[in-house]
mmCIF file of C-alpha atoms in Angstrom:
data_model
loop_
_atom_site.group_PDB
_atom_site.id
_atom_site.type_symbol
_atom_site.label_atom_id
_atom_site.label_comp_id
_atom_site.label_asym_id
_atom_site.label_seq_id
_atom_site.Cartn_x
_atom_site.Cartn_y
_atom_site.Cartn_z
ATOM 1 C CA MET A 1 -26.018 -21.452 -5.635
ATOM 2 C CA ASN A 2 -28.956 -19.039 -5.435
ATOM 3 C CA GLN A 3 -29.398 -17.116 -8.699
ATOM 4 C CA ASN A 4 -31.273 -14.374 -6.805
ATOM 5 C CA THR A 5 -28.260 -13.502 -4.636
ATOM 6 C CA TYR A 6 -26.163 -10.495 -5.659
ATOM 7 C CA VAL A 7 -23.035 -8.914 -4.186
ATOM 8 C CA VAL A 8 -22.081 -5.235 -4.425
ATOM 9 C CA ILE A 9 -18.456 -4.387 -3.634
ATOM 10 C CA MET A 10 -17.860 -0.708 -2.839
ATOM 11 C CA ALA A 11 -14.399 0.280 -4.094
ATOM 12 C CA GLY A 12 -14.509 4.029 -4.590
ATOM 13 C CA GLY A 13 -12.976 5.432 -1.399
ATOM 14 C CA ILE A 14 -9.486 6.865 -1.031
ATOM 15 C CA GLY A 15 -8.716 5.619 2.496
ATOM 16 C CA SER A 16 -7.632 9.011 3.805
ATOM 17 C CA ARG A 17 -7.000 7.735 7.355
ATOM 18 C CA PHE A 18 -4.339 5.436 5.904
ATOM 19 C CA TRP A 19 -2.432 8.241 4.171
ATOM 20 C CA PRO A 20 0.293 8.484 2.898
ATOM 21 C CA PHE A 21 0.173 4.795 1.925
ATOM 22 C CA SER A 22 -3.337 5.209 0.517
ATOM 23 C CA ARG A 23 -3.371 7.955 -2.096
ATOM 24 C CA VAL A 24 -5.953 9.469 -4.420
ATOM 25 C CA ASN A 25 -4.357 7.892 -7.489
ATOM 26 C CA HIS A 26 -3.857 4.498 -5.810
ATOM 27 C CA PRO A 27 -6.091 3.915 -2.761
ATOM 28 C CA LYS A 28 -5.583 1.093 -0.305
ATOM 29 C CA GLN A 29 -8.091 -1.334 -1.867
ATOM 30 C CA PHE A 30 -5.611 -1.754 -4.720
ATOM 31 C CA HIS A 31 -2.641 -2.439 -2.402
ATOM 32 C CA ASP A 32 -1.410 -5.699 -0.917
ATOM 33 C CA VAL A 33 -1.581 -4.147 2.540
ATOM 34 C CA LEU A 34 -1.050 -7.362 4.508
ATOM 35 C CA GLY A 35 1.699 -8.760 2.281
ATOM 36 C CA ILE A 36 -0.291 -11.860 1.277
ATOM 37 C CA GLY A 37 0.299 -11.652 -2.466
ATOM 38 C CA GLU A 38 -3.029 -10.111 -3.501
ATOM 39 C CA SER A 39 -4.711 -6.738 -3.198
ATOM 40 C CA MET A 40 -7.606 -6.112 -0.855
ATOM 41 C CA ILE A 41 -10.139 -5.912 -3.691
ATOM 42 C CA GLN A 42 -8.895 -9.245 -5.037
ATOM 43 C CA THR A 43 -9.307 -10.847 -1.606
ATOM 44 C CA THR A 44 -12.810 -9.396 -1.228
ATOM 45 C CA TYR A 45 -13.891 -10.593 -4.671
ATOM 46 C CA LYS A 46 -12.618 -14.136 -4.008
ATOM 47 C CA ARG A 47 -14.371 -14.141 -0.623
ATOM 48 C CA PHE A 48 -17.771 -14.036 -2.344
ATOM 49 C CA ASN A 49 -17.042 -16.706 -4.954
ATOM 50 C CA GLY A 50 -19.328 -19.243 -3.296
ATOM 51 C CA VAL A 51 -22.053 -16.801 -2.270
ATOM 52 C CA CYS A 52 -23.475 -15.952 -5.684
ATOM 53 C CA PRO A 53 -22.799 -16.587 -9.378
ATOM 54 C CA PRO A 54 -19.898 -14.514 -10.772
ATOM 55 C CA GLU A 55 -22.285 -12.682 -13.109
ATOM 56 C CA ASN A 56 -24.103 -11.359 -10.002
ATOM 57 C CA ILE A 57 -21.070 -9.581 -8.500
ATOM 58 C CA TYR A 58 -20.866 -5.828 -9.110
ATOM 59 C CA VAL A 59 -18.092 -3.412 -8.207
ATOM 60 C CA VAL A 60 -18.926 0.271 -7.721
ATOM 61 C CA THR A 61 -15.949 2.595 -8.024
ATOM 62 C CA HIS A 62 -14.891 6.060 -9.138
ATOM 63 C CA ARG A 63 -14.468 6.272 -12.888
ATOM 64 C CA ASP A 64 -10.785 7.180 -12.320
ATOM 65 C CA TYR A 65 -10.249 3.694 -10.883
ATOM 66 C CA ILE A 66 -11.855 1.684 -13.695
ATOM 67 C CA ASN A 67 -8.474 0.674 -15.105
ATOM 68 C CA LEU A 68 -7.268 -0.364 -11.651
ATOM 69 C CA VAL A 69 -10.366 -2.520 -11.110
ATOM 70 C CA GLN A 70 -9.852 -4.179 -14.497
ATOM 71 C CA GLU A 71 -6.172 -4.730 -13.751
ATOM 72 C CA HIS A 72 -6.905 -6.365 -10.395
ATOM 73 C CA LEU A 73 -10.073 -8.216 -11.461
ATOM 74 C CA PRO A 74 -9.546 -9.091 -15.156
ATOM 75 C CA GLU A 75 -12.251 -11.758 -14.911
ATOM 76 C CA LEU A 76 -14.921 -9.136 -14.081
ATOM 77 C CA PRO A 77 -16.820 -7.947 -17.197
ATOM 78 C CA GLU A 78 -16.914 -4.196 -17.753
ATOM 79 C CA SER A 79 -20.716 -4.321 -17.535
ATOM 80 C CA GLN A 80 -20.374 -5.303 -13.873
ATOM 81 C CA ILE A 81 -18.208 -2.297 -12.988
ATOM 82 C CA LEU A 82 -20.403 0.671 -12.067
ATOM 83 C CA GLN A 83 -18.693 4.014 -12.591
ATOM 84 C CA GLU A 84 -19.252 6.894 -10.175
ATOM 85 C CA PRO A 85 -18.478 10.309 -11.697
ATOM 86 C CA ILE A 86 -17.788 11.889 -8.283
ATOM 87 C CA GLY A 87 -17.523 10.649 -4.716
ATOM 88 C CA ARG A 88 -20.768 11.138 -2.814
ATOM 89 C CA ASN A 89 -20.313 8.717 0.106
ATOM 90 C CA THR A 90 -22.113 5.375 0.401
ATOM 91 C CA ALA A 91 -25.800 6.252 -0.013
ATOM 92 C CA PRO A 92 -25.678 7.189 -3.743
ATOM 93 C CA CYS A 93 -23.257 4.341 -4.407
ATOM 94 C CA ILE A 94 -25.658 1.820 -2.865
ATOM 95 C CA ALA A 95 -28.698 3.410 -4.505
ATOM 96 C CA TYR A 96 -27.085 3.166 -7.942
ATOM 97 C CA ALA A 97 -26.215 -0.514 -7.517
ATOM 98 C CA CYS A 98 -29.506 -1.552 -5.922
ATOM 99 C CA TYR A 99 -31.735 0.231 -8.438
ATOM 100 C CA LYS A 100 -29.744 -1.294 -11.292
ATOM 101 C CA ILE A 101 -29.934 -4.797 -9.803
ATOM 102 C CA ALA A 102 -33.639 -4.429 -8.975
ATOM 103 C CA LYS A 103 -34.379 -3.628 -12.615
ATOM 104 C CA LYS A 104 -32.566 -6.777 -13.701
ATOM 105 C CA ASN A 105 -34.057 -8.981 -10.975
ATOM 106 C CA PRO A 106 -36.880 -7.545 -8.802
ATOM 107 C CA GLY A 107 -36.529 -10.546 -6.476
ATOM 108 C CA ALA A 108 -32.833 -9.959 -5.858
ATOM 109 C CA ASN A 109 -31.303 -10.492 -2.431
ATOM 110 C CA ILE A 110 -28.284 -8.211 -2.071
ATOM 111 C CA VAL A 111 -25.084 -8.166 0.018
ATOM 112 C CA VAL A 112 -23.190 -4.848 0.125
ATOM 113 C CA ALA A 113 -19.581 -4.858 1.355
ATOM 114 C CA PRO A 114 -16.522 -2.578 1.201
ATOM 115 C CA ALA A 115 -13.529 -3.683 -0.866
ATOM 116 C CA ASP A 116 -10.934 -2.921 1.800
ATOM 117 C CA HIS A 117 -11.915 -4.882 4.902
ATOM 118 C CA VAL A 118 -10.004 -7.745 6.456
ATOM 119 C CA ILE A 119 -11.834 -10.981 7.291
ATOM 120 C CA LEU A 120 -9.563 -13.533 8.950
ATOM 121 C CA ARG A 121 -12.144 -16.301 9.455
ATOM 122 C CA GLU A 122 -13.904 -16.429 6.135
ATOM 123 C CA GLU A 123 -16.030 -19.519 6.818
ATOM 124 C CA ALA A 124 -17.577 -17.819 9.849
ATOM 125 C CA PHE A 125 -18.148 -14.684 7.790
ATOM 126 C CA ILE A 126 -19.887 -16.567 4.973
ATOM 127 C CA SER A 127 -22.052 -18.322 7.568
ATOM 128 C CA CYS A 128 -23.227 -14.928 8.889
ATOM 129 C CA VAL A 129 -23.875 -13.664 5.352
ATOM 130 C CA LYS A 130 -25.951 -16.712 4.458
ATOM 131 C CA GLU A 131 -27.891 -16.347 7.695
ATOM 132 C CA GLY A 132 -28.662 -12.748 6.753
ATOM 133 C CA LEU A 133 -29.631 -13.679 3.195
ATOM 134 C CA GLU A 134 -32.023 -16.323 4.469
ATOM 135 C CA ALA A 135 -33.687 -13.750 6.730
ATOM 136 C CA THR A 136 -33.964 -10.958 4.158
ATOM 137 C CA ALA A 137 -35.324 -13.323 1.524
ATOM 138 C CA LYS A 138 -38.333 -13.908 3.782
ATOM 139 C CA ASP A 139 -38.827 -10.650 5.665
ATOM 140 C CA ASP A 140 -39.005 -6.914 4.995
ATOM 141 C CA ILE A 141 -35.888 -6.102 7.036
ATOM 142 C CA LEU A 142 -32.522 -4.392 6.666
ATOM 143 C CA VAL A 143 -29.639 -6.396 8.113
ATOM 144 C CA THR A 144 -26.168 -5.246 9.094
ATOM 145 C CA LEU A 145 -23.275 -7.204 10.569
ATOM 146 C CA GLY A 146 -21.944 -6.217 13.986
ATOM 147 C CA ILE A 147 -18.600 -7.146 15.533
ATOM 148 C CA LYS A 148 -18.108 -7.691 19.259
ATOM 149 C CA PRO A 149 -15.679 -4.931 20.296
ATOM 150 C CA THR A 150 -12.332 -5.909 21.782
ATOM 151 C CA ARG A 151 -11.260 -2.421 22.793
ATOM 152 C CA PRO A 152 -12.805 1.075 23.182
ATOM 153 C CA ASP A 153 -11.952 2.173 19.646
ATOM 154 C CA THR A 154 -12.914 5.748 18.729
ATOM 155 C CA GLY A 155 -12.513 5.147 14.997
ATOM 156 C CA TYR A 156 -15.501 2.835 14.603
ATOM 157 C CA GLY A 157 -19.249 3.343 14.609
ATOM 158 C CA TYR A 158 -21.242 1.436 17.238
ATOM 159 C CA ILE A 159 -24.604 -0.319 17.112
ATOM 160 C CA GLN A 160 -26.717 -0.807 20.224
ATOM 161 C CA PHE A 161 -28.971 -3.848 20.024
ATOM 162 C CA ILE A 162 -31.835 -5.349 21.989
ATOM 163 C CA ASP A 163 -30.673 -8.730 23.194
ATOM 164 C CA ASP A 164 -33.030 -11.535 22.248
ATOM 165 C CA GLN A 165 -31.364 -14.753 23.323
ATOM 166 C CA HIS A 166 -33.752 -16.802 21.192
ATOM 167 C CA ASN A 167 -32.987 -15.049 17.925
ATOM 168 C CA ALA A 168 -29.678 -14.694 16.063
ATOM 169 C CA LEU A 169 -30.978 -11.444 14.545
ATOM 170 C CA LYS A 170 -30.999 -8.670 17.123
ATOM 171 C CA LYS A 171 -33.223 -5.615 16.754
ATOM 172 C CA VAL A 172 -31.130 -2.472 16.410
ATOM 173 C CA LYS A 173 -31.840 0.214 18.999
ATOM 174 C CA THR A 174 -29.346 2.994 18.175
ATOM 175 C CA PHE A 175 -26.366 3.891 15.992
ATOM 176 C CA THR A 176 -23.478 5.998 17.312
ATOM 177 C CA GLU A 177 -20.720 7.249 15.025
ATOM 178 C CA LYS A 178 -17.127 7.434 16.344
ATOM 179 C CA PRO A 179 -17.658 8.201 20.057
ATOM 180 C CA SER A 180 -15.156 9.688 22.478
ATOM 181 C CA LEU A 181 -12.849 7.298 24.331
ATOM 182 C CA GLU A 182 -14.897 7.587 27.535
ATOM 183 C CA ILE A 183 -18.164 6.779 25.763
ATOM 184 C CA ALA A 184 -16.553 3.953 23.792
ATOM 185 C CA GLN A 185 -15.425 2.419 27.080
ATOM 186 C CA MET A 186 -18.983 2.704 28.432
ATOM 187 C CA PHE A 187 -20.258 0.928 25.325
ATOM 188 C CA LEU A 188 -17.702 -1.825 25.811
ATOM 189 C CA ASP A 189 -18.585 -2.280 29.487
ATOM 190 C CA SER A 190 -22.334 -2.431 28.836
ATOM 191 C CA GLY A 191 -22.183 -5.426 26.517
ATOM 192 C CA GLU A 192 -25.044 -3.915 24.482
ATOM 193 C CA PHE A 193 -22.951 -2.511 21.650
ATOM 194 C CA VAL A 194 -21.081 -3.905 18.670
ATOM 195 C CA TRP A 195 -18.858 -2.301 16.064
ATOM 196 C CA ASN A 196 -20.612 -1.353 12.853
ATOM 197 C CA ALA A 197 -18.864 -3.364 10.133
ATOM 198 C CA GLY A 198 -20.518 -1.459 7.283
ATOM 199 C CA ILE A 199 -21.653 -4.701 5.646
ATOM 200 C CA PHE A 200 -25.338 -4.836 4.715
ATOM 201 C CA ILE A 201 -27.866 -7.422 3.531
ATOM 202 C CA TRP A 202 -31.381 -6.776 2.205
ATOM 203 C CA ASN A 203 -33.718 -7.685 -0.600
ATOM 204 C CA ALA A 204 -34.146 -5.285 -3.499
ATOM 205 C CA GLN A 205 -37.725 -4.279 -2.749
ATOM 206 C CA THR A 206 -37.010 -3.570 0.927
ATOM 207 C CA ILE A 207 -34.053 -1.281 0.250
ATOM 208 C CA LEU A 208 -35.888 0.583 -2.530
ATOM 209 C CA LYS A 209 -38.815 1.102 -0.175
ATOM 210 C CA ALA A 210 -36.404 2.409 2.473
ATOM 211 C CA PHE A 211 -34.871 4.866 -0.007
ATOM 212 C CA ARG A 212 -38.325 6.185 -0.897
ATOM 213 C CA GLN A 213 -39.157 6.632 2.776
ATOM 214 C CA HIS A 214 -35.919 8.065 4.157
ATOM 215 C CA LEU A 215 -33.996 9.445 1.153
ATOM 216 C CA SER A 216 -36.899 10.350 -1.118
ATOM 217 C CA ASP A 217 -34.920 12.879 -3.168
ATOM 218 C CA MET A 218 -32.307 10.235 -3.989
ATOM 219 C CA ALA A 219 -34.999 7.668 -4.744
ATOM 220 C CA GLU A 220 -36.695 10.033 -7.203
ATOM 221 C CA THR A 221 -33.370 10.734 -8.899
ATOM 222 C CA PHE A 222 -32.527 7.085 -9.532
ATOM 223 C CA GLU A 223 -36.072 6.051 -10.383
ATOM 224 C CA GLU A 224 -35.934 8.500 -13.284
ATOM 225 C CA GLY A 225 -33.079 6.497 -14.756
ATOM 226 C CA ILE A 226 -34.464 2.980 -14.498
ATOM 227 C CA SER A 227 -35.291 2.895 -18.214
ATOM 228 C CA VAL A 228 -31.697 3.709 -19.237
ATOM 229 C CA PHE A 229 -29.880 1.191 -17.045
ATOM 230 C CA ASP A 230 -27.912 -1.235 -19.211
ATOM 231 C CA THR A 231 -28.174 1.045 -22.233
ATOM 232 C CA GLN A 232 -25.684 3.433 -23.845
ATOM 233 C CA ASP A 233 -27.404 6.316 -22.016
ATOM 234 C CA GLU A 234 -26.621 5.006 -18.530
ATOM 235 C CA GLU A 235 -23.283 6.795 -18.088
ATOM 236 C CA ALA A 236 -24.708 10.205 -19.028
ATOM 237 C CA PHE A 237 -27.670 9.690 -16.710
ATOM 238 C CA ILE A 238 -25.444 8.712 -13.774
ATOM 239 C CA SER A 239 -23.336 11.839 -14.280
ATOM 240 C CA ARG A 240 -26.477 13.973 -14.022
ATOM 241 C CA ALA A 241 -27.880 11.941 -11.123
ATOM 242 C CA TYR A 242 -24.764 12.246 -8.990
ATOM 243 C CA SER A 243 -24.734 16.014 -9.432
ATOM 244 C CA HIS A 244 -28.127 16.055 -7.657
ATOM 245 C CA CYS A 245 -27.199 13.603 -4.879
ATOM 246 C CA ARG A 246 -26.302 14.684 -1.379
ATOM 247 C CA ASN A 247 -22.953 13.595 0.056
ATOM 248 C CA ILE A 248 -24.309 11.269 2.726
ATOM 249 C CA SER A 249 -23.614 7.816 4.109
ATOM 250 C CA ILE A 250 -26.173 5.036 4.075
ATOM 251 C CA ASP A 251 -25.938 4.955 7.890
ATOM 252 C CA TYR A 252 -26.847 8.613 8.410
ATOM 253 C CA GLY A 253 -29.278 8.847 5.551
ATOM 254 C CA LEU A 254 -31.210 5.631 5.974
ATOM 255 C CA MET A 255 -30.147 2.991 8.518
ATOM 256 C CA GLU A 256 -30.356 5.302 11.548
ATOM 257 C CA LYS A 257 -33.897 6.329 10.580
ATOM 258 C CA ALA A 258 -35.405 2.964 9.648
ATOM 259 C CA ASP A 259 -37.331 0.935 12.219
ATOM 260 C CA ASN A 260 -36.784 -2.451 10.572
ATOM 261 C CA VAL A 261 -33.010 -2.759 11.067
ATOM 262 C CA PHE A 262 -31.507 -5.892 12.588
ATOM 263 C CA VAL A 263 -27.933 -6.874 13.366
ATOM 264 C CA ILE A 264 -26.227 -10.262 13.234
ATOM 265 C CA LEU A 265 -23.431 -10.538 15.786
ATOM 266 C CA GLY A 266 -20.321 -11.820 14.047
ATOM 267 C CA ASP A 267 -16.953 -13.104 15.229
ATOM 268 C CA PHE A 268 -14.907 -13.599 12.107
ATOM 269 C CA GLY A 269 -11.689 -11.656 12.634
ATOM 270 C CA TRP A 270 -12.921 -8.426 11.091
ATOM 271 C CA SER A 271 -11.071 -5.140 10.662
ATOM 272 C CA ASP A 272 -11.868 -2.282 8.326
ATOM 273 C CA LEU A 273 -8.112 -1.696 8.100
ATOM 274 C CA GLY A 274 -8.972 1.958 7.998
ATOM 275 C CA THR A 275 -6.205 3.232 10.240
ATOM 276 C CA TRP A 276 -2.596 2.618 11.073
ATOM 277 C CA ASN A 277 -3.494 1.170 14.458
ATOM 278 C CA SER A 278 -5.831 -1.363 12.849
ATOM 279 C CA LEU A 279 -2.931 -2.560 10.689
ATOM 280 C CA TYR A 280 -0.704 -2.618 13.775
ATOM 281 C CA SER A 281 -3.186 -4.784 15.688
ATOM 282 C CA LEU A 282 -3.411 -7.327 12.838
ATOM 283 C CA SER A 283 0.293 -7.603 12.060
ATOM 284 C CA GLU A 284 3.027 -9.814 13.436
ATOM 285 C CA LYS A 285 5.190 -7.988 15.961
ATOM 286 C CA THR A 286 8.811 -8.190 17.040
ATOM 287 C CA THR A 287 9.812 -8.847 20.639
ATOM 288 C CA GLU A 288 9.903 -5.048 21.073
ATOM 289 C CA GLY A 289 6.288 -4.793 19.911
ATOM 290 C CA ASN A 290 7.182 -3.261 16.546
ATOM 291 C CA VAL A 291 5.500 -3.929 13.207
ATOM 292 C CA ILE A 292 8.073 -3.607 10.427
ATOM 293 C CA ASP A 293 7.524 -3.516 6.676
ATOM 294 C CA GLY A 294 10.524 -2.069 4.911
ATOM 295 C CA ASN A 295 14.301 -1.779 4.876
ATOM 296 C CA VAL A 296 14.941 -0.401 8.369
ATOM 297 C CA LEU A 297 17.362 -0.210 11.255
ATOM 298 C CA LEU A 298 15.741 0.367 14.639
ATOM 299 C CA TYR A 299 17.440 1.429 17.869
ATOM 300 C CA ASP A 300 15.581 1.727 21.164
ATOM 301 C CA VAL A 301 12.244 1.617 19.312
ATOM 302 C CA ASN A 302 9.170 0.032 20.911
ATOM 303 C CA ASN A 303 5.506 -0.521 19.960
ATOM 304 C CA CYS A 304 5.861 1.335 16.662
ATOM 305 C CA ILE A 305 4.632 0.570 13.157
ATOM 306 C CA VAL A 306 7.232 1.296 10.496
ATOM 307 C CA LYS A 307 6.147 0.949 6.854
ATOM 308 C CA THR A 308 8.637 2.223 4.292
ATOM 309 C CA PRO A 309 9.812 1.395 0.739
ATOM 310 C CA GLN A 310 12.263 -1.472 0.336
ATOM 311 C CA ASP A 311 14.578 0.661 -1.806
ATOM 312 C CA HIS A 312 15.126 3.210 1.005
ATOM 313 C CA LEU A 313 17.080 2.500 4.177
ATOM 314 C CA VAL A 314 15.274 4.140 7.092
ATOM 315 C CA VAL A 315 16.989 4.486 10.478
ATOM 316 C CA VAL A 316 14.836 5.179 13.545
ATOM 317 C CA GLN A 317 16.073 5.753 17.082
ATOM 318 C CA GLY A 318 14.361 6.419 20.404
ATOM 319 C CA LEU A 319 10.665 6.242 19.491
ATOM 320 C CA GLN A 320 7.833 4.544 21.365
ATOM 321 C CA ASP A 321 4.227 4.166 20.153
ATOM 322 C CA TYR A 322 4.743 5.976 16.843
ATOM 323 C CA ILE A 323 3.750 5.549 13.221
ATOM 324 C CA VAL A 324 6.641 5.947 10.797
ATOM 325 C CA ALA A 325 5.344 5.774 7.241
ATOM 326 C CA ALA A 326 6.943 6.595 3.906
ATOM 327 C CA HIS A 327 5.353 6.164 0.493
ATOM 328 C CA ASP A 328 6.227 7.772 -2.816
ATOM 329 C CA ASN A 329 6.996 11.462 -2.100
ATOM 330 C CA ILE A 330 5.746 11.609 1.525
ATOM 331 C CA PHE A 331 7.333 10.732 4.853
ATOM 332 C CA MET A 332 5.160 10.895 7.986
ATOM 333 C CA VAL A 333 5.941 10.483 11.689
ATOM 334 C CA CYS A 334 2.940 10.534 14.035
ATOM 335 C CA ARG A 335 2.071 9.312 17.521
ATOM 336 C CA ARG A 336 -0.099 6.204 17.310
ATOM 337 C CA GLU A 337 -2.562 7.698 19.783
ATOM 338 C CA ASP A 338 -3.105 10.576 17.341
ATOM 339 C CA GLU A 339 -3.810 8.406 14.299
ATOM 340 C CA GLN A 340 -7.222 10.042 13.782
ATOM 341 C CA LYS A 341 -5.342 13.235 12.834
ATOM 342 C CA VAL A 342 -3.978 11.603 9.686
ATOM 343 C CA LYS A 343 -7.037 12.806 7.715
ATOM 344 C CA ASP A 344 -6.217 16.339 8.870
ATOM 345 C CA PHE A 345 -2.604 15.927 7.784
ATOM 346 C CA MET A 346 -3.794 14.882 4.338
ATOM 347 C CA ALA A 347 -6.181 17.837 4.101
ATOM 348 C CA ASP A 348 -3.424 20.257 5.148
ATOM 349 C CA ALA A 349 -0.997 18.720 2.662
ATOM 350 C CA LYS A 350 -3.519 19.340 -0.120
ATOM 351 C CA ALA A 351 -4.286 22.902 0.989
ATOM 352 C CA ILE A 352 -0.716 24.006 1.727
ATOM 353 C CA LYS A 353 1.502 21.825 -0.460
ATOM 354 C CA GLY A 354 -0.761 20.918 -3.387
ATOM 355 C CA GLN A 355 -2.425 18.009 -5.157
ATOM 356 C CA ASN A 356 0.843 16.093 -5.650
ATOM 357 C CA PHE A 357 0.822 15.144 -1.984
ATOM 358 C CA ILE A 358 -2.569 13.498 -1.733
#
């Protein structure tokens, strides 16, 4: 096992597109969404067991979720849990982890992955990761994993690549974030686009160089704190640093601007499980096309996903292609084709009904 390999698991999001099941006080990465007996963060952590030594795995999360991380990953030392004071999207999260790791090991080779993605074929996934690690250990490149699209999904980002049949790493041409249905279908038909899995591989020096070039303000902020990493002053510094950081994703802030980005095409049963339809597509269905998780009675119901508490009997009649979801103090009914509006529902619930409903 390579001592220079590190893994960063991002576990700070609230999964707003999966509301009301994913809530601010208990987001989806801490749920057993698929009913397999372990939470998503537990599955993700176990997935990387053979990739790097356990002391090289870091989890970045909001400080409000520290207790949840420790509850779900009791084997992870507190020193390997990086606390974000506020949510600022993925760029500051990745900068924090990579600058900290680079101080510890300037020759580090780093994998960055979300805590709440589904990987059905883990051996194929690990093969892609190791292929990326081998490439980034040698070359000054930024690698991302791309998934061959199976449908024109408007909830995913897309990566256009230059096809080089003699090289497993494809040069990235463009990034497109969440296109319209018509454009997504064009991407699918062209064969030149893959879904952006949001999983990255790079060596420490390459990503720090990229931050200096494309997110120089963020680079300056974290470089000021290098001397306090792994000291008692780290938490106070991070609180100050995050107050100066823009709310920006690593894709917008860096990957879309860099000219040394490559993609590895993967086929390992991936889903970001970010929406109700993604859960529907992964789940076992009844003969009527329904996905059921709960204590329910269904009459003339087809192609719906129904996820409700076991201690409530829910009766549904006459629906087709709907989401019926109940969790805690919220009950939601929404057309599956309108699943992207769930974030709006959550925002309206907060604005109109109050914090208790997010």
